[in-house]
mmCIF file of C-alpha atoms in Angstrom:
data_model
loop_
_atom_site.group_PDB
_atom_site.id
_atom_site.type_symbol
_atom_site.label_atom_id
_atom_site.label_comp_id
_atom_site.label_asym_id
_atom_site.label_seq_id
_atom_site.Cartn_x
_atom_site.Cartn_y
_atom_site.Cartn_z
ATOM 1 C CA UNK A 211 -3.179 -16.580 -4.308
ATOM 2 C CA UNK A 212 -5.411 -18.854 -6.588
ATOM 3 C CA UNK A 213 -8.373 -17.095 -5.734
ATOM 4 C CA UNK A 214 -6.823 -13.365 -6.682
ATOM 5 C CA UNK A 215 -5.525 -14.975 -9.915
ATOM 6 C CA UNK A 216 -8.992 -16.104 -10.677
ATOM 7 C CA UNK A 217 -10.605 -12.842 -9.711
ATOM 8 C CA UNK A 218 -8.000 -10.701 -11.931
ATOM 9 C CA UNK A 219 -8.959 -13.030 -15.090
ATOM 10 C CA UNK A 220 -12.829 -12.609 -14.373
ATOM 11 C CA UNK A 221 -12.500 -8.674 -14.300
ATOM 12 C CA UNK A 222 -10.513 -8.630 -17.574
ATOM 13 C CA UNK A 223 -12.372 -10.844 -19.297
ATOM 14 C CA UNK A 224 -15.949 -9.493 -18.271
ATOM 15 C CA UNK A 225 -14.805 -5.868 -19.141
ATOM 16 C CA UNK A 226 -13.190 -7.051 -22.421
ATOM 17 C CA UNK A 227 -16.445 -8.659 -23.190
ATOM 18 C CA UNK A 228 -18.956 -6.007 -22.131
ATOM 19 C CA UNK A 229 -16.892 -3.122 -23.704
ATOM 20 C CA UNK A 230 -18.263 -3.659 -27.070
ATOM 21 C CA UNK A 231 -21.887 -3.540 -25.950
ATOM 22 C CA UNK A 232 -21.202 -0.437 -23.700
ATOM 23 C CA UNK A 233 -18.974 1.661 -26.042
ATOM 24 C CA UNK A 234 -19.246 0.000 -29.445
ATOM 25 C CA UNK A 235 -15.316 0.100 -29.136
ATOM 26 C CA UNK A 236 -12.797 -2.456 -28.180
ATOM 27 C CA UNK A 237 -10.695 -1.519 -24.784
ATOM 28 C CA UNK A 238 -7.465 -0.106 -25.102
ATOM 29 C CA UNK A 239 -4.460 -1.041 -23.449
ATOM 30 C CA UNK A 240 -1.460 1.001 -21.916
ATOM 31 C CA UNK A 241 1.180 0.329 -19.192
ATOM 32 C CA UNK A 242 3.360 2.629 -17.028
ATOM 33 C CA UNK A 243 5.178 3.182 -13.754
ATOM 34 C CA UNK A 244 4.837 4.825 -10.625
ATOM 35 C CA UNK A 245 6.251 5.479 -7.165
ATOM 36 C CA UNK A 246 4.692 5.241 -3.732
ATOM 37 C CA UNK A 247 4.918 7.260 -0.485
ATOM 38 C CA UNK A 248 2.573 6.288 2.078
ATOM 39 C CA UNK A 249 2.177 6.386 6.198
ATOM 40 C CA UNK A 250 1.539 3.031 7.609
ATOM 41 C CA UNK A 251 -0.013 1.731 10.921
ATOM 42 C CA UNK A 252 1.728 -1.620 11.472
ATOM 43 C CA UNK A 253 1.614 -3.406 14.911
ATOM 44 C CA UNK A 254 4.885 -2.485 16.730
ATOM 45 C CA UNK A 255 7.043 -4.793 19.131
ATOM 46 C CA UNK A 256 5.582 -5.415 22.643
ATOM 47 C CA UNK A 257 7.185 -3.913 25.793
ATOM 48 C CA UNK A 258 6.890 -5.868 28.964
ATOM 49 C CA UNK A 259 4.032 -7.998 27.728
ATOM 50 C CA UNK A 260 2.156 -4.808 27.005
ATOM 51 C CA UNK A 261 -0.343 -4.460 23.847
ATOM 52 C CA UNK A 262 1.675 -4.145 20.808
ATOM 53 C CA UNK A 263 2.401 -0.370 20.052
ATOM 54 C CA UNK A 264 0.852 1.281 16.903
ATOM 55 C CA UNK A 265 2.627 4.227 14.991
ATOM 56 C CA UNK A 266 5.759 2.896 15.270
ATOM 57 C CA UNK A 267 6.585 2.691 11.476
ATOM 58 C CA UNK A 268 7.650 6.153 9.620
ATOM 59 C CA UNK A 269 6.751 6.910 6.045
ATOM 60 C CA UNK A 270 7.210 3.806 3.351
ATOM 61 C CA UNK A 271 8.801 4.351 0.197
ATOM 62 C CA UNK A 272 8.537 2.274 -3.162
ATOM 63 C CA UNK A 273 7.565 2.024 -6.589
ATOM 64 C CA UNK A 274 6.012 -0.211 -9.254
ATOM 65 C CA UNK A 275 4.269 -0.664 -12.782
ATOM 66 C CA UNK A 276 0.893 -0.863 -13.880
ATOM 67 C CA UNK A 277 -1.330 -1.878 -16.779
ATOM 68 C CA UNK A 278 -4.392 -0.048 -17.939
ATOM 69 C CA UNK A 279 -7.512 -1.503 -19.688
ATOM 70 C CA UNK A 280 -9.348 1.614 -20.718
ATOM 71 C CA UNK A 281 -13.184 1.307 -21.309
ATOM 72 C CA UNK A 282 -14.515 4.598 -21.899
ATOM 73 C CA UNK A 283 -15.819 5.884 -18.401
ATOM 74 C CA UNK A 284 -14.404 2.787 -16.830
ATOM 75 C CA UNK A 285 -10.956 1.072 -16.641
ATOM 76 C CA UNK A 286 -9.263 -1.559 -14.803
ATOM 77 C CA UNK A 287 -5.632 -0.981 -13.453
ATOM 78 C CA UNK A 288 -3.613 -4.342 -12.595
ATOM 79 C CA UNK A 289 -0.293 -3.295 -10.579
ATOM 80 C CA UNK A 290 2.462 -4.551 -8.893
ATOM 81 C CA UNK A 291 4.422 -2.664 -6.308
ATOM 82 C CA UNK A 292 7.515 -2.932 -3.871
ATOM 83 C CA UNK A 293 7.454 -0.910 -0.679
ATOM 84 C CA UNK A 294 9.497 -0.681 2.454
ATOM 85 C CA UNK A 295 8.983 0.591 6.057
ATOM 86 C CA UNK A 296 11.495 1.408 8.886
ATOM 87 C CA UNK A 297 10.485 2.096 12.527
ATOM 88 C CA UNK A 298 10.542 5.744 13.331
ATOM 89 C CA UNK A 299 12.320 6.403 16.802
ATOM 90 C CA UNK A 300 10.498 9.236 17.692
ATOM 91 C CA UNK A 301 7.485 7.591 17.380
ATOM 92 C CA UNK A 302 8.536 4.597 19.141
ATOM 93 C CA UNK A 303 9.641 6.563 22.201
ATOM 94 C CA UNK A 304 6.529 8.823 22.129
ATOM 95 C CA UNK A 305 4.339 5.454 22.464
ATOM 96 C CA UNK A 306 6.505 4.273 25.082
ATOM 97 C CA UNK A 307 5.866 7.350 27.175
ATOM 98 C CA UNK A 308 2.504 6.060 27.985
ATOM 99 C CA UNK A 309 3.800 2.720 29.577
ATOM 100 C CA UNK A 310 7.571 3.757 31.009
ATOM 101 C CA UNK A 311 7.041 7.770 31.087
ATOM 102 C CA UNK A 312 10.074 10.025 30.443
ATOM 103 C CA UNK A 313 12.606 7.177 30.491
ATOM 104 C CA UNK A 314 11.062 6.285 26.926
ATOM 105 C CA UNK A 315 14.032 8.821 25.609
ATOM 106 C CA UNK A 316 16.565 6.289 26.513
ATOM 107 C CA UNK A 317 15.246 3.912 24.195
ATOM 108 C CA UNK A 318 15.262 3.085 20.338
ATOM 109 C CA UNK A 319 14.735 0.302 18.184
ATOM 110 C CA UNK A 320 17.469 -1.118 15.483
ATOM 111 C CA UNK A 321 16.346 -3.027 12.515
ATOM 112 C CA UNK A 322 12.607 -4.099 12.320
ATOM 113 C CA UNK A 323 12.192 -3.059 8.714
ATOM 114 C CA UNK A 324 8.998 -4.368 6.937
ATOM 115 C CA UNK A 325 9.328 -5.372 3.223
ATOM 116 C CA UNK A 326 6.026 -5.584 1.161
ATOM 117 C CA UNK A 327 5.371 -6.665 -2.328
ATOM 118 C CA UNK A 328 1.793 -6.460 -3.619
ATOM 119 C CA UNK A 329 -0.225 -7.118 -6.569
ATOM 120 C CA UNK A 330 -3.688 -5.377 -7.202
ATOM 121 C CA UNK A 331 -6.571 -5.130 -9.249
ATOM 122 C CA UNK A 332 -8.688 -1.705 -9.260
ATOM 123 C CA UNK A 333 -11.332 -0.423 -11.145
ATOM 124 C CA UNK A 334 -11.089 3.277 -12.044
ATOM 125 C CA UNK A 335 -14.397 5.481 -12.861
ATOM 126 C CA UNK A 336 -14.126 8.930 -14.258
ATOM 127 C CA UNK A 337 -16.252 11.551 -12.280
ATOM 128 C CA UNK A 338 -16.132 14.080 -15.229
ATOM 129 C CA UNK A 339 -15.424 13.115 -18.767
ATOM 130 C CA UNK A 340 -13.096 16.375 -19.388
ATOM 131 C CA UNK A 341 -10.628 16.147 -22.094
ATOM 132 C CA UNK A 342 -7.501 16.944 -20.331
ATOM 133 C CA UNK A 343 -7.735 16.967 -16.564
ATOM 134 C CA UNK A 344 -9.895 13.642 -15.293
ATOM 135 C CA UNK A 345 -10.669 13.140 -11.731
ATOM 136 C CA UNK A 346 -11.687 9.700 -10.856
ATOM 137 C CA UNK A 347 -12.646 7.299 -7.962
ATOM 138 C CA UNK A 348 -10.732 4.023 -7.521
ATOM 139 C CA UNK A 349 -11.259 0.849 -5.408
ATOM 140 C CA UNK A 350 -9.854 -2.748 -5.519
ATOM 141 C CA UNK A 351 -8.625 -5.821 -4.103
ATOM 142 C CA UNK A 352 -5.093 -7.301 -4.008
ATOM 143 C CA UNK A 353 -2.754 -9.570 -2.155
ATOM 144 C CA UNK A 354 0.425 -8.097 0.035
ATOM 145 C CA UNK A 355 3.338 -10.546 0.800
ATOM 146 C CA UNK A 356 5.066 -9.205 3.794
ATOM 147 C CA UNK A 357 8.227 -9.963 5.467
ATOM 148 C CA UNK A 358 10.137 -8.331 8.873
ATOM 149 C CA UNK A 359 13.868 -8.281 9.741
ATOM 150 C CA UNK A 360 14.864 -8.877 13.284
ATOM 151 C CA UNK A 361 14.717 -5.822 15.538
ATOM 152 C CA UNK A 362 16.550 -4.697 18.808
ATOM 153 C CA UNK A 363 15.410 -2.511 21.461
ATOM 154 C CA UNK A 364 18.472 -0.500 22.414
ATOM 155 C CA UNK A 365 18.658 2.011 25.937
ATOM 156 C CA UNK A 366 21.345 4.265 25.755
ATOM 157 C CA UNK A 367 23.082 2.150 23.041
ATOM 158 C CA UNK A 368 22.836 -1.296 24.889
ATOM 159 C CA UNK A 369 20.668 -4.042 23.589
ATOM 160 C CA UNK A 370 17.819 -4.964 26.323
ATOM 161 C CA UNK A 371 15.762 -7.032 24.078
ATOM 162 C CA UNK A 372 15.865 -8.806 20.657
ATOM 163 C CA UNK A 373 12.556 -9.531 18.476
ATOM 164 C CA UNK A 374 12.643 -11.807 16.009
ATOM 165 C CA UNK A 375 11.238 -10.969 12.287
ATOM 166 C CA UNK A 376 8.440 -12.704 10.940
ATOM 167 C CA UNK A 377 8.648 -15.186 7.964
ATOM 168 C CA UNK A 378 6.976 -13.958 4.587
ATOM 169 C CA UNK A 379 3.217 -14.248 4.750
ATOM 170 C CA UNK A 380 0.372 -13.445 2.229
ATOM 171 C CA UNK A 381 -2.403 -11.175 3.262
ATOM 172 C CA UNK A 382 -5.463 -9.931 1.579
ATOM 173 C CA UNK A 383 -5.681 -6.120 0.905
ATOM 174 C CA UNK A 384 -8.396 -3.644 0.005
ATOM 175 C CA UNK A 385 -8.260 -0.122 -1.196
ATOM 176 C CA UNK A 386 -10.349 2.968 -1.848
ATOM 177 C CA UNK A 387 -9.345 6.368 -3.030
ATOM 178 C CA UNK A 388 -9.374 9.285 -5.523
ATOM 179 C CA UNK A 389 -7.056 10.374 -8.446
ATOM 180 C CA UNK A 390 -6.733 12.682 -11.247
ATOM 181 C CA UNK A 391 -5.254 12.057 -14.804
ATOM 182 C CA UNK A 392 -3.361 14.905 -16.704
ATOM 183 C CA UNK A 393 -3.802 13.872 -20.442
ATOM 184 C CA UNK A 394 -1.065 15.605 -22.429
ATOM 185 C CA UNK A 395 0.110 13.114 -24.917
ATOM 186 C CA UNK A 396 1.320 10.690 -22.326
ATOM 187 C CA UNK A 397 -1.066 10.382 -18.956
ATOM 188 C CA UNK A 398 0.379 11.755 -15.492
ATOM 189 C CA UNK A 399 -1.618 11.064 -12.331
ATOM 190 C CA UNK A 400 -1.644 11.564 -8.697
ATOM 191 C CA UNK A 401 -3.638 9.064 -6.530
ATOM 192 C CA UNK A 402 -4.257 9.098 -2.947
ATOM 193 C CA UNK A 403 -5.779 5.577 -1.458
ATOM 194 C CA UNK A 404 -6.981 4.446 1.960
ATOM 195 C CA UNK A 405 -5.401 0.885 2.280
ATOM 196 C CA UNK A 406 -6.079 -1.915 4.894
ATOM 197 C CA UNK A 407 -4.431 -5.289 5.039
ATOM 198 C CA UNK A 408 -5.882 -8.198 6.867
ATOM 199 C CA UNK A 409 -2.826 -8.756 9.285
ATOM 200 C CA UNK A 410 -3.253 -10.800 12.558
ATOM 201 C CA UNK A 411 -3.956 -10.020 15.397
ATOM 202 C CA UNK A 412 -4.780 -6.682 13.973
ATOM 203 C CA UNK A 413 -5.485 -4.877 10.502
ATOM 204 C CA UNK A 414 -2.599 -2.848 9.338
ATOM 205 C CA UNK A 415 -3.817 0.137 7.587
ATOM 206 C CA UNK A 416 -1.901 2.378 4.980
ATOM 207 C CA UNK A 417 -2.423 5.738 3.127
ATOM 208 C CA UNK A 418 -0.336 5.651 -0.027
ATOM 209 C CA UNK A 419 -0.014 8.724 -2.135
ATOM 210 C CA UNK A 420 1.043 7.553 -5.736
ATOM 211 C CA UNK A 421 2.468 9.501 -8.486
ATOM 212 C CA UNK A 422 3.085 8.019 -12.198
ATOM 213 C CA UNK A 423 2.855 8.171 -15.768
ATOM 214 C CA UNK A 424 1.025 5.888 -18.139
ATOM 215 C CA UNK A 425 1.757 5.576 -21.901
#
């Protein structure tokens, strides 16, 4: 967390000092809010000692706030987000089919939701300096705080195994993506990113789609 805070301060300070040299104007600051929809690939619970299943979790939903520091063609976005994910039983059963065959249809997961709070610092670079529609590239680094609820595996409605959730832990995350701003007095934006979180023993990957407004 200390290294992330230091990186944030360094990026913001560098940008603020560099802008008068590059564009001759001080950077402008804007704020806004956004909502997120994403697919996630978190490791799932184990069955009979088998390797953790993937693609167990369904779509995640959440939202957040952001602060933009605009510097001509380049800007920085500092954002904070909340997201939640729940197991998708159809995906869970499909993953089980490779282990126990058609009997997988008897099983379901109760609980096991994942909560994620994150903070990110992203650079945004405009691709074309258009007046209204402004496509851009983005990428950055952040910290994700993850926690999980207890989960139970049910067979025909009867509990067969319980899996404890994990305590809150903080992991580094990275992301790259593309987006487009629509400037109409306020700025509306749509952004798609690929994100990976350095979880153990496997890296978790997410594909967030973000819709937001900046004032």
